[in-house]
PDB file of C-alpha atoms in Angstrom:
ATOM      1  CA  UNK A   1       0.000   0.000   0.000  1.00  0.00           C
ATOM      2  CA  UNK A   2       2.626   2.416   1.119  1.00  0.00           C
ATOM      3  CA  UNK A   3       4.500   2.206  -2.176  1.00  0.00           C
ATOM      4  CA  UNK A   4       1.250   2.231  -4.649  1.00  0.00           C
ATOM      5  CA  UNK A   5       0.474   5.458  -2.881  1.00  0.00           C
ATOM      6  CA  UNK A   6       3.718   6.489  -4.391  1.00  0.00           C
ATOM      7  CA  UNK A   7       3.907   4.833  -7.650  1.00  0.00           C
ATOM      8  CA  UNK A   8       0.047   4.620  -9.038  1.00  0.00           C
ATOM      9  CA  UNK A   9      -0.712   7.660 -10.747  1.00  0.00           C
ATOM     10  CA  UNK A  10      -4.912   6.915 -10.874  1.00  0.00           C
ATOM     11  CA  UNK A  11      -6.220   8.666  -8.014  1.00  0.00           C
ATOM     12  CA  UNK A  12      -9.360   6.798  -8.613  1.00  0.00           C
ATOM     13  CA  UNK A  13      -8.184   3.970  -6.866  1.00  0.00           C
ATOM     14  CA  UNK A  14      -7.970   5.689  -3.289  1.00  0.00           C
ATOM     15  CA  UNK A  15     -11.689   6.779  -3.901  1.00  0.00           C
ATOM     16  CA  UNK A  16     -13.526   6.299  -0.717  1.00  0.00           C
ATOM     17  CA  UNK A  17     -17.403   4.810  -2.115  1.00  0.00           C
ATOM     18  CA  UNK A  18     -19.935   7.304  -1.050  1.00  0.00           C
ATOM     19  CA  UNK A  19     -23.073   5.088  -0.462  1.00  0.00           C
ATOM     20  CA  UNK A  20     -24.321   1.752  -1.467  1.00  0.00           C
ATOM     21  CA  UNK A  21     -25.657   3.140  -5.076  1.00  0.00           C
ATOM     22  CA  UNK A  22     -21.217   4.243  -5.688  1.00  0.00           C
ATOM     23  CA  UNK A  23     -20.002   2.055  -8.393  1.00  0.00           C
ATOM     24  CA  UNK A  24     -16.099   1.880  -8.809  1.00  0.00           C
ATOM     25  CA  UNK A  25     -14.802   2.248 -12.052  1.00  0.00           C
ATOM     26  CA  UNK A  26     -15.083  -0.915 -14.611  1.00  0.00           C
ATOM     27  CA  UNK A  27     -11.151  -1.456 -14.500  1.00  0.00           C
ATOM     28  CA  UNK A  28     -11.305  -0.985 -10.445  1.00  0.00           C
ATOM     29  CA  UNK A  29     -14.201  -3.311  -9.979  1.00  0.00           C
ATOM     30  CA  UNK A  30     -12.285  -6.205 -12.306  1.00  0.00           C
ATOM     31  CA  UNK A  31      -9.131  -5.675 -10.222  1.00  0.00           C
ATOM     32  CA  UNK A  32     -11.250  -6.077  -6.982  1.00  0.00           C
ATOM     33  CA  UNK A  33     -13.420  -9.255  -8.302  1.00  0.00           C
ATOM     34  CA  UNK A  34     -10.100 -11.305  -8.895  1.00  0.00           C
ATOM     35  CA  UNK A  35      -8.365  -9.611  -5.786  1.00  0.00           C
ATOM     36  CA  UNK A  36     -11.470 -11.214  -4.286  1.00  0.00           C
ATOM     37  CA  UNK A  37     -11.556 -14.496  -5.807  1.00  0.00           C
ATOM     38  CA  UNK A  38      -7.969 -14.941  -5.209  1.00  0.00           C
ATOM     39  CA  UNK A  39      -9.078 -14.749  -1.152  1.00  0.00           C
ATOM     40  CA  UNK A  40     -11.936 -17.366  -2.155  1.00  0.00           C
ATOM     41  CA  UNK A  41     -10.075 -19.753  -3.637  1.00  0.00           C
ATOM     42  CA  UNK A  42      -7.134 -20.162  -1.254  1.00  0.00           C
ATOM     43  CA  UNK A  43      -9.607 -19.525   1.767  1.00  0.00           C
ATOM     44  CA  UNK A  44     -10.903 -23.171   0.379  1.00  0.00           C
ATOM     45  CA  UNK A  45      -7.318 -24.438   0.481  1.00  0.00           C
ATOM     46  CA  UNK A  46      -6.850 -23.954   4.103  1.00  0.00           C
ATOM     47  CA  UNK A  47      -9.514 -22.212   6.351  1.00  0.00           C
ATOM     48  CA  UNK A  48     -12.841 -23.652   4.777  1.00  0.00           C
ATOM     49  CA  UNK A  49     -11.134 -27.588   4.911  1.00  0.00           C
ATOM     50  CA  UNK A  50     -12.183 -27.488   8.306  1.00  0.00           C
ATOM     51  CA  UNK A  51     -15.598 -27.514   6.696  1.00  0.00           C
ATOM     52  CA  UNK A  52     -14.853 -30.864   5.233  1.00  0.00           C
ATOM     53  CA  UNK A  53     -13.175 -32.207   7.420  1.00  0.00           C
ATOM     54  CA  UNK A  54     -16.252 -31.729  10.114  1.00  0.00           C
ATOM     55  CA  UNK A  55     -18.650 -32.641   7.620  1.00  0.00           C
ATOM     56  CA  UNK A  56     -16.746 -36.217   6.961  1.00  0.00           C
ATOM     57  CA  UNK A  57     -16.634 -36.598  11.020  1.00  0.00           C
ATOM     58  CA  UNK A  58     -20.165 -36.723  10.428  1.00  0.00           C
ATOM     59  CA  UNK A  59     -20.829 -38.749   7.537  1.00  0.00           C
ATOM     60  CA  UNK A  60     -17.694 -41.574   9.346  1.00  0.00           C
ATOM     61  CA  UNK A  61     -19.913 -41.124  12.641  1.00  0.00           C
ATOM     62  CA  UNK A  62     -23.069 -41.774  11.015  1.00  0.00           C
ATOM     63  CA  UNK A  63     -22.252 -43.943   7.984  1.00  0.00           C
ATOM     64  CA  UNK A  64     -18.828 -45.134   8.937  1.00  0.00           C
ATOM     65  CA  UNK A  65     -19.021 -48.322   6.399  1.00  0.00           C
ATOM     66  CA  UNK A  66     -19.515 -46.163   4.029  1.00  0.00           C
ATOM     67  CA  UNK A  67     -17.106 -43.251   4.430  1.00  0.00           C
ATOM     68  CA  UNK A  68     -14.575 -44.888   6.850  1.00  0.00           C
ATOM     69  CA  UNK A  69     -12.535 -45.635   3.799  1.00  0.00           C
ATOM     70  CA  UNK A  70     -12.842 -43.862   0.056  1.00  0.00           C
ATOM     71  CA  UNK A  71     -14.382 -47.580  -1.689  1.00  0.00           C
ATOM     72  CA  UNK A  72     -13.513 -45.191  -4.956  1.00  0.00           C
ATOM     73  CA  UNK A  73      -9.898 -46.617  -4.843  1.00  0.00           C
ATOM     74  CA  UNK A  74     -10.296 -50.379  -6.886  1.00  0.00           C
ATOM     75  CA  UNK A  75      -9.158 -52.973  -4.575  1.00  0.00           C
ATOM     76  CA  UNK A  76      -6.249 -54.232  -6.492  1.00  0.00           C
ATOM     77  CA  UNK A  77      -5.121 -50.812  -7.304  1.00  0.00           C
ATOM     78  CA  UNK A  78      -4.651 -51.117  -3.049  1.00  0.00           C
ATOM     79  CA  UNK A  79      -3.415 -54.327  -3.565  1.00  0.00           C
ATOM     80  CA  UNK A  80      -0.764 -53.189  -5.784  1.00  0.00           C
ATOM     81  CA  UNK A  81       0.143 -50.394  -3.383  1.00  0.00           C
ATOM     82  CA  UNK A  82       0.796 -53.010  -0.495  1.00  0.00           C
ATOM     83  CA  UNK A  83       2.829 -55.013  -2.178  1.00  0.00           C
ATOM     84  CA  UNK A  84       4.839 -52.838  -3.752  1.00  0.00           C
ATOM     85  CA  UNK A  85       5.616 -51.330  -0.033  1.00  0.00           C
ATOM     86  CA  UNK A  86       6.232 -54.622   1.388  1.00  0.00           C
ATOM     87  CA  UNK A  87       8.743 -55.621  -1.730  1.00  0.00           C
ATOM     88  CA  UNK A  88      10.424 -52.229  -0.746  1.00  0.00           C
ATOM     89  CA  UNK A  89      10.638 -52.956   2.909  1.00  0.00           C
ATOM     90  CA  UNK A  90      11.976 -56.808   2.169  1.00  0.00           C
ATOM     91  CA  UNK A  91      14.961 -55.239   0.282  1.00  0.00           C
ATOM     92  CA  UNK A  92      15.045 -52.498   3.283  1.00  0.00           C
ATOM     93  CA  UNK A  93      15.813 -55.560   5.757  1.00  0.00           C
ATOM     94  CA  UNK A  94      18.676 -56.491   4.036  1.00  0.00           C
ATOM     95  CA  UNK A  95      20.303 -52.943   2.970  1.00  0.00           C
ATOM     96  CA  UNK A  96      19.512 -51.778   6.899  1.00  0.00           C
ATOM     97  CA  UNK A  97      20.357 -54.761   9.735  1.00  0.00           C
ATOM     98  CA  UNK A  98      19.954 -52.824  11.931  1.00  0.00           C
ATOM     99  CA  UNK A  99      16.116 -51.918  11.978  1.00  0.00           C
ATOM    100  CA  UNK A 100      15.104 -55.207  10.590  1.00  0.00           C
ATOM    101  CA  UNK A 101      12.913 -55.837  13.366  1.00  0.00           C
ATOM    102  CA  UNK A 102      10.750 -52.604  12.646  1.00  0.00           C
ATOM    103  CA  UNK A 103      10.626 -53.154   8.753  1.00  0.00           C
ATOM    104  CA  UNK A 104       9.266 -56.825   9.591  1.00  0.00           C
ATOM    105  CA  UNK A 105       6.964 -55.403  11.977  1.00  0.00           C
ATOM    106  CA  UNK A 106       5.602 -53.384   9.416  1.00  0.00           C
ATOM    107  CA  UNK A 107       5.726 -56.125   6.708  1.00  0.00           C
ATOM    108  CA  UNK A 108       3.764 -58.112   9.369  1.00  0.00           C
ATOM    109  CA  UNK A 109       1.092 -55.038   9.636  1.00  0.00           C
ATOM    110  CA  UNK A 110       1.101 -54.905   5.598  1.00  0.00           C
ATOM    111  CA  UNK A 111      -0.158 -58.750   5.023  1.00  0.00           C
ATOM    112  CA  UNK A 112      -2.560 -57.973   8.015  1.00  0.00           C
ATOM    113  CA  UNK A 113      -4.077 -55.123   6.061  1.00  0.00           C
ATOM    114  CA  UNK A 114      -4.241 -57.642   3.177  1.00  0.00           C
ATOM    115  CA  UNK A 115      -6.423 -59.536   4.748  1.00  0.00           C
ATOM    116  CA  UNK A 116      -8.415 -56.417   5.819  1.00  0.00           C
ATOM    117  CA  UNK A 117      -8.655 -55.529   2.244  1.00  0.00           C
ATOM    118  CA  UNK A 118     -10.558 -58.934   1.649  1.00  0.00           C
ATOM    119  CA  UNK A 119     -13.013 -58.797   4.390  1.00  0.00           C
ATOM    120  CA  UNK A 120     -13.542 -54.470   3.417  1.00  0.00           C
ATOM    121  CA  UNK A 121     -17.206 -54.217   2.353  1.00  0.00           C
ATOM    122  CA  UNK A 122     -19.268 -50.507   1.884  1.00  0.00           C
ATOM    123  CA  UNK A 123     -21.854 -52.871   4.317  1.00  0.00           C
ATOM    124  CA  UNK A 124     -19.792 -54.208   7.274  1.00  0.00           C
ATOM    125  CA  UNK A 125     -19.066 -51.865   9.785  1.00  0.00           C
ATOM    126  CA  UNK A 126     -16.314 -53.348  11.440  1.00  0.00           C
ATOM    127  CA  UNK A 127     -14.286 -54.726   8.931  1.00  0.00           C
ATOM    128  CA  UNK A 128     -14.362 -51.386   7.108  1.00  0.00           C
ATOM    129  CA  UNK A 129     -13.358 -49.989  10.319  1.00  0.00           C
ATOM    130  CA  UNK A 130     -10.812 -52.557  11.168  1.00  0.00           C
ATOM    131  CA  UNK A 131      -9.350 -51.945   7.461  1.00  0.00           C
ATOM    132  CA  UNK A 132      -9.217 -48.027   8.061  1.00  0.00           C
ATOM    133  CA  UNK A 133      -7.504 -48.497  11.418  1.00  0.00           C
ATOM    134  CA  UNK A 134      -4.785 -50.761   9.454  1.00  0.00           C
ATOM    135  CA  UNK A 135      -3.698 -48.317   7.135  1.00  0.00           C
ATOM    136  CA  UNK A 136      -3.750 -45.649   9.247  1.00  0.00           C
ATOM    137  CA  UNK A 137      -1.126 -47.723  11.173  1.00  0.00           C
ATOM    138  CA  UNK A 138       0.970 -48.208   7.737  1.00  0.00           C
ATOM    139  CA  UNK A 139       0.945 -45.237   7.284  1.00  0.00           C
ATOM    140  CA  UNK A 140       1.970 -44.111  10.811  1.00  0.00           C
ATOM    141  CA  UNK A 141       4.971 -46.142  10.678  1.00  0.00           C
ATOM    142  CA  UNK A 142       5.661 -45.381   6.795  1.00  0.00           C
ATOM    143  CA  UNK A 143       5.902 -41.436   8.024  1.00  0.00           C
ATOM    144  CA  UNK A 144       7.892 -42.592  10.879  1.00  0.00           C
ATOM    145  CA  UNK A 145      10.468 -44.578   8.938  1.00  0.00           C
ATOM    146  CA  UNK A 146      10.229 -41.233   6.640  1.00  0.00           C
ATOM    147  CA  UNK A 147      10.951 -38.991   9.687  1.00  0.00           C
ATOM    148  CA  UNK A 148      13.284 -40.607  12.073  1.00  0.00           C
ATOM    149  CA  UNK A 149      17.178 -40.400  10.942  1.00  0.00           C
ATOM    150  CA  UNK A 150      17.680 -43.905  12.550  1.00  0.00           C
ATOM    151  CA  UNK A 151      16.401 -45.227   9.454  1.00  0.00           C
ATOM    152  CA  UNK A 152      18.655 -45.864   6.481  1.00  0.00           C
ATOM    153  CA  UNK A 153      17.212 -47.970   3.527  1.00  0.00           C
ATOM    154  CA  UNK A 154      18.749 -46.073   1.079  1.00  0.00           C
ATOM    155  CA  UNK A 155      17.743 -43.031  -0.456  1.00  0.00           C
ATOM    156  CA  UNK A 156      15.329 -44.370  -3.362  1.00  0.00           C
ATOM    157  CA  UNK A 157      13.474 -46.522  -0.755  1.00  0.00           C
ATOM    158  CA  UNK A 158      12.748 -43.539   1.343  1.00  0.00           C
ATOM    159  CA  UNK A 159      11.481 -41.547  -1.713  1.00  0.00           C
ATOM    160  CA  UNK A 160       9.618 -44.686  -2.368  1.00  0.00           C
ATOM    161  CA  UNK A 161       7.959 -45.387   0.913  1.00  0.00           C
ATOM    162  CA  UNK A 162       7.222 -41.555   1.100  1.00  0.00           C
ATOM    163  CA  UNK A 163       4.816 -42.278  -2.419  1.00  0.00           C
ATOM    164  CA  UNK A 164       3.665 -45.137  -0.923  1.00  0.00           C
ATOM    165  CA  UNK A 165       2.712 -43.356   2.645  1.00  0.00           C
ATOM    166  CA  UNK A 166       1.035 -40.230   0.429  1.00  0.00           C
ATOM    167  CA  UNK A 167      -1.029 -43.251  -1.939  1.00  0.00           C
ATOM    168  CA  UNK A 168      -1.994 -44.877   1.003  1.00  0.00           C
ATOM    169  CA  UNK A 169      -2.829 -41.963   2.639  1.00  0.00           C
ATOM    170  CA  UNK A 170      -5.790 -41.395   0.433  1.00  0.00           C
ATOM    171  CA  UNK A 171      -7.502 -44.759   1.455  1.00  0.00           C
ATOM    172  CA  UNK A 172      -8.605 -42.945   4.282  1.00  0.00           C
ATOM    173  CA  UNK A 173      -7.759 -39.167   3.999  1.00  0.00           C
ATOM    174  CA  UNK A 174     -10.319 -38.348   1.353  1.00  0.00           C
ATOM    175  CA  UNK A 175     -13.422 -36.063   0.672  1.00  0.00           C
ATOM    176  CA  UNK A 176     -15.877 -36.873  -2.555  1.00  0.00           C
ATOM    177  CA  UNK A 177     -16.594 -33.651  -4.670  1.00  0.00           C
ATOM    178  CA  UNK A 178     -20.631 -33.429  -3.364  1.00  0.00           C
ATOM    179  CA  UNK A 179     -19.100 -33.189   0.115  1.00  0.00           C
ATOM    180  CA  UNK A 180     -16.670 -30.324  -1.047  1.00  0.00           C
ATOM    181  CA  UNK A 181     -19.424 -28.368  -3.075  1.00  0.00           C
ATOM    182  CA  UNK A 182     -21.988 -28.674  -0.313  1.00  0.00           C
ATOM    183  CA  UNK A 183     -19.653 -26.961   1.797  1.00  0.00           C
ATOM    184  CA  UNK A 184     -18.380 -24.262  -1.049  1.00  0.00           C
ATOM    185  CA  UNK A 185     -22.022 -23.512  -1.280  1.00  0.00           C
ATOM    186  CA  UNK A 186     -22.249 -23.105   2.313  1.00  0.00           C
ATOM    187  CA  UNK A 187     -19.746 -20.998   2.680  1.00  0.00           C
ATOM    188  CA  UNK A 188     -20.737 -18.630  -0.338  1.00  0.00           C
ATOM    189  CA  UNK A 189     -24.285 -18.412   0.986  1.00  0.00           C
ATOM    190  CA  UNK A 190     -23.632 -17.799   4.441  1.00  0.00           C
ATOM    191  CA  UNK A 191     -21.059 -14.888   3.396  1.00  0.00           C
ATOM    192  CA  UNK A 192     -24.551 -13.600   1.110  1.00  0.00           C
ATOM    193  CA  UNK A 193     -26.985 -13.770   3.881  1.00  0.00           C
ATOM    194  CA  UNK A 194     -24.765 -12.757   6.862  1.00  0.00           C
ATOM    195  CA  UNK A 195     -22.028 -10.361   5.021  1.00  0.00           C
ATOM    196  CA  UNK A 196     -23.267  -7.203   6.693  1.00  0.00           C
ATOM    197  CA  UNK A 197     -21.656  -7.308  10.374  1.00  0.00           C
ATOM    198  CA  UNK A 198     -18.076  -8.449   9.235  1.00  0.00           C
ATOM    199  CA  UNK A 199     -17.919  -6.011   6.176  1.00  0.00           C
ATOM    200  CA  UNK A 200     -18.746  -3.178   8.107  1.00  0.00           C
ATOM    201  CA  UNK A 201     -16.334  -4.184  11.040  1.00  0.00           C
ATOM    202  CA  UNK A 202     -13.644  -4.569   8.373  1.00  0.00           C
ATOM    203  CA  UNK A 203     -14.375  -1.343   5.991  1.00  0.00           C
ATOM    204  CA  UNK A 204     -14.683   0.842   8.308  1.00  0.00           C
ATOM    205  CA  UNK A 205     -13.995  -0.264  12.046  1.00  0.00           C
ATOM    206  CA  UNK A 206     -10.433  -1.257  11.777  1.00  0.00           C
ATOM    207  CA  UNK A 207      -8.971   1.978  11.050  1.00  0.00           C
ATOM    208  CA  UNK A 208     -10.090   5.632  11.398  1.00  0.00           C
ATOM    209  CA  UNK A 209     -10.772   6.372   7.456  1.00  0.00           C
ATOM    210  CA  UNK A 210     -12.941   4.217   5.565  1.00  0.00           C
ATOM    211  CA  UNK A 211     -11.772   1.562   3.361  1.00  0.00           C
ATOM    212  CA  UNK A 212     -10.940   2.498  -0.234  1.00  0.00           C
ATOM    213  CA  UNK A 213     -10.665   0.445  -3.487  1.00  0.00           C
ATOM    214  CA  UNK A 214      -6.869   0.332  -2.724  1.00  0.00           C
ATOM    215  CA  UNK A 215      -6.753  -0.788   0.821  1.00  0.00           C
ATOM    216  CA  UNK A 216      -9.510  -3.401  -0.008  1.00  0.00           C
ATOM    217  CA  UNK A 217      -7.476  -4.426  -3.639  1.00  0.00           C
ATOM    218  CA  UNK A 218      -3.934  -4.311  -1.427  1.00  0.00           C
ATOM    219  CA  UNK A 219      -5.080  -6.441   1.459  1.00  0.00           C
ATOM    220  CA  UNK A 220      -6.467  -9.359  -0.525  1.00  0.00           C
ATOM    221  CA  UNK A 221      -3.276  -9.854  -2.442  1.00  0.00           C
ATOM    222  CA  UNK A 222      -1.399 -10.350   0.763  1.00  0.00           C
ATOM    223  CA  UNK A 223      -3.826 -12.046   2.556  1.00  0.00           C
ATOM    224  CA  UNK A 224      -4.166 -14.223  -0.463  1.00  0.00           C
ATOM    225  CA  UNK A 225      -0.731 -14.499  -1.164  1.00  0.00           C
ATOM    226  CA  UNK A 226      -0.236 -15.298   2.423  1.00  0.00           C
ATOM    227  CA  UNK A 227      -2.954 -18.151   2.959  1.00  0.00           C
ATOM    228  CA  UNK A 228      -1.289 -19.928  -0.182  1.00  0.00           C
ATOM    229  CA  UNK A 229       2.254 -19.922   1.225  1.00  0.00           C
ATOM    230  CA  UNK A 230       0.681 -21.219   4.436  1.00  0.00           C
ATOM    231  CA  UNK A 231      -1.216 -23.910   2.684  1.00  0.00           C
ATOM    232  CA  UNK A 232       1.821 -25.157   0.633  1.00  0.00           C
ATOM    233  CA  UNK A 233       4.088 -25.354   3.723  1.00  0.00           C
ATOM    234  CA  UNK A 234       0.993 -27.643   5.627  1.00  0.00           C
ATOM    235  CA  UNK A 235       0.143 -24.535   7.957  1.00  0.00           C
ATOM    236  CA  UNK A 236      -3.345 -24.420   9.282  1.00  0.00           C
ATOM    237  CA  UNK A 237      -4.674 -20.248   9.174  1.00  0.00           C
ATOM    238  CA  UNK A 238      -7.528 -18.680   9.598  1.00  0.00           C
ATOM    239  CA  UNK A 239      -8.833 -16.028   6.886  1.00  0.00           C
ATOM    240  CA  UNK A 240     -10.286 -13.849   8.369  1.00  0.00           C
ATOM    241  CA  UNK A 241      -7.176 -13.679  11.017  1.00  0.00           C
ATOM    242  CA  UNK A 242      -4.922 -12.684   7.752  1.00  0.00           C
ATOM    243  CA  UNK A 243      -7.266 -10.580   6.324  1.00  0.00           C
ATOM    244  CA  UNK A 244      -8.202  -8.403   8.816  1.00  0.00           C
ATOM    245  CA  UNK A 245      -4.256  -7.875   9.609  1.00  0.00           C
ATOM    246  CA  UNK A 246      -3.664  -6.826   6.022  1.00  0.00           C
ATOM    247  CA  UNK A 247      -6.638  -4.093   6.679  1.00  0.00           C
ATOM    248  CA  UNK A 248      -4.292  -2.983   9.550  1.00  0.00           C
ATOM    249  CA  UNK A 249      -1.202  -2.712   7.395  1.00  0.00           C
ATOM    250  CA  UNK A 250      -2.906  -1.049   4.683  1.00  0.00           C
ATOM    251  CA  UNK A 251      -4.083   1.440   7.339  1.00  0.00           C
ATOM    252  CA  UNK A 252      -0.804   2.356   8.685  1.00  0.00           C
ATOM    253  CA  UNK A 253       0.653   2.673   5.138  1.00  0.00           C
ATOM    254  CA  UNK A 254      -1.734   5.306   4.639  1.00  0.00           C
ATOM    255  CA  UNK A 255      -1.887   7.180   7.858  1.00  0.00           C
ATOM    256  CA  UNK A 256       0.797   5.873  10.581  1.00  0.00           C
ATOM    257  CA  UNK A 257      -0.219   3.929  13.767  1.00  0.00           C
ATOM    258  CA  UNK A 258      -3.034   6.662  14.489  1.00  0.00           C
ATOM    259  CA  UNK A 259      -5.208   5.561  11.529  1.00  0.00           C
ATOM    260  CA  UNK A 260      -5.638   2.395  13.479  1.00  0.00           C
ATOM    261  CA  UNK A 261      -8.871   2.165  15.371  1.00  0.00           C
ATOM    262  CA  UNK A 262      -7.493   0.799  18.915  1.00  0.00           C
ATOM    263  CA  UNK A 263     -10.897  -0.179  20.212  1.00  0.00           C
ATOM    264  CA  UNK A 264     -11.646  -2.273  17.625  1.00  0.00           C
ATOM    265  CA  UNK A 265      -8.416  -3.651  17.544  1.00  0.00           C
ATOM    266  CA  UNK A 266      -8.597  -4.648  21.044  1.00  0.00           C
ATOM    267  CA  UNK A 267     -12.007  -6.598  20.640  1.00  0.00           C
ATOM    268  CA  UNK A 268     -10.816  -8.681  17.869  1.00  0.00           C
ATOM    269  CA  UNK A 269      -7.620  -9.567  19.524  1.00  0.00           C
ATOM    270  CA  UNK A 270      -9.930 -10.880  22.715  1.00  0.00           C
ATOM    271  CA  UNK A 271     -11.251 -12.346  20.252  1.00  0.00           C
ATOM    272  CA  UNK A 272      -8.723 -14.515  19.053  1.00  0.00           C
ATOM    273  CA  UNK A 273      -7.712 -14.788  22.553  1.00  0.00           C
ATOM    274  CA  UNK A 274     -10.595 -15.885  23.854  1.00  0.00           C
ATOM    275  CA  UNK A 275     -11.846 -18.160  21.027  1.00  0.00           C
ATOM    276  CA  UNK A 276      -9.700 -21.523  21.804  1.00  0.00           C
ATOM    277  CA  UNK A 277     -10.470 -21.611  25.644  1.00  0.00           C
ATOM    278  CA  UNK A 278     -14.137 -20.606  25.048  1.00  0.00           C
ATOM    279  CA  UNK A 279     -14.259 -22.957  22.683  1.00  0.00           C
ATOM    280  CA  UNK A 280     -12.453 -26.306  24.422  1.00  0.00           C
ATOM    281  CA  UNK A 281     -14.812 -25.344  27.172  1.00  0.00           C
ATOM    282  CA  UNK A 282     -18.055 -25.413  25.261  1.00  0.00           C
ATOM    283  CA  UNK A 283     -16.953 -28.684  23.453  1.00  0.00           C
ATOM    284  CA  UNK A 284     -16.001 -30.449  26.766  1.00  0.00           C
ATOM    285  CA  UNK A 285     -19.431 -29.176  28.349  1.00  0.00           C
ATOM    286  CA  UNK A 286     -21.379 -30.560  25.294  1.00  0.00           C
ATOM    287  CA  UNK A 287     -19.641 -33.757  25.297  1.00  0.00           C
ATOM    288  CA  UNK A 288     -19.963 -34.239  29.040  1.00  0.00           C
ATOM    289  CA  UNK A 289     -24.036 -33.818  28.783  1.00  0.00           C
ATOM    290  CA  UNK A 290     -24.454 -35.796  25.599  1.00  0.00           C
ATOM    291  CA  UNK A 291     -22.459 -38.500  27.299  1.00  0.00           C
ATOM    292  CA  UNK A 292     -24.934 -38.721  30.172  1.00  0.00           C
ATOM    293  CA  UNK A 293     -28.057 -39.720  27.397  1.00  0.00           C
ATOM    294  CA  UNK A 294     -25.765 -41.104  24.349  1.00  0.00           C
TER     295      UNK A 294
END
């Protein structure tokens, strides 16, 4: 922000809109649809998977032999998978002596999950169950072997094992598309019906002028560009977190620290504050009284 003040000639873009009938500029309004859209998508990639994720809790909870594991994946394409992992952990035993013991262990859990595989069925609860619990134990001790320096097959078996814990991986670590556009759709109409309170909070609460096309244009890229570095280094975010905090540096870029609105500032960091012990206390209380009739 501080340098397009200094390098963007069009003065247009640090407009304030006067009213809700104030249309920016065509060029403006493109710039701030894919500023937007950039936030939308890579919101998806890391703050609205919690969406899914909750959403398959449910459907495992309710329908576990159906969703336990993904029954997409062909049997012998899993088939395939174990074996090849157990060929590379047989050759493992002999380049590495000296964790022979754990590669056979894990050999051992391998033909067990073969015989898991055979007894999987989308009807059975509890061999779909026991199969899921199986690979999630391969795949434990595949990331383990992956992990832990004590382990020395070689440097193409640990590449190989690493494809083989990530394969594996989707057995059980999977969401189908319906579950994924439910939950886009979710999200998109909740932000249409209930929009109002957070964009006024974050137009014009955060600092002491109101939000122009440049601020709102400036904080998206980072908070977009931010969210995707997050997601491709496996780091959990939340959106509006990074967004709002992009607001805040866009502010100061245009006015100093004293553009910043300290009361508001101070409710939304109690907020954060407050939101994991609030929360772990409303879960544990919820849990504790369905317990006493479930």
């Amino acid at each position: 922000m501080y340098l397009l003040r200094r390098l963007a000639s069009r003065s247009t873009l640090f407009d304030i809109p006067k009213g809700e009938i104030d249309r920016p500029p065509l060029k403006i309004r493109g710039m701030l649809i894919v500023t937007c859209t950039l936030v939308s998508f890579f919101h998806g990639s890391n703050d609205g998977q919690k969406g899914v994720g909750l959403f398959m809790l449910i459907l495992i909870a309710f329908l576990p032999s159906r969703y336990a594991v993904n029954h997409d994946i062909p049997d012998m394409t899993i088939l395939k998978e174990l074996n090849m992992t157990e060929h590379i952990l047989n050759r493992a035993i002999t380049s590495d002596r000296n964790n022979s013991q754990d590669y056979q262990k894990l050999i051992n859990e391998i033909e067990a999950g073969k015989s898991g595989l055979a007894e999987k069925n989308p009807l059975e609860k509890n061999q779909t169950y026991g199969f899921r619990r199986r690979v999630e134990g391969i795949v434990s001790s595949l990331k383990q072997i992956h992990k832990n320096p004590k382990y020395n097959p070689g440097t193409s078996a640990l590449k190989l094992l690493e494809i083989s814990s990530k394969n594996l991986s989707k057995i059980v670590d999977f969401a189908p598309l319906w579950v994924i556009m439910v939950i886009s759709l979710s999200l998109g109409l909740g932000t249409m019906i209930g929009w109002k309170r957070i964009v006024v909070t974050i137009g014009e609460k955060i600092g002491n002028e109101h939000l122009n096309y440049a601020h709102g244009a400036t904080s998206e890229v980072v908070a977009a560009s931010t969210i995707g570095l997050s997601t491709a280094f496996g780091l959990p975010v939340s959106t509006t977190h990074v967004l709002s905090s992009g607001i805040a540096g866009a502010m100061i870029a245009s006015g100093g620290k004293g553009n910043l609105n300290k009361s508001t500032l101070k409710n939304i960091g109690m907020a954060w504050v407050l939101t994991l012990p609030v929360s772990i206390a409303l879960a544990f209380g919820l849990f504790m009284l369905l317990h006493l009739f479930v």
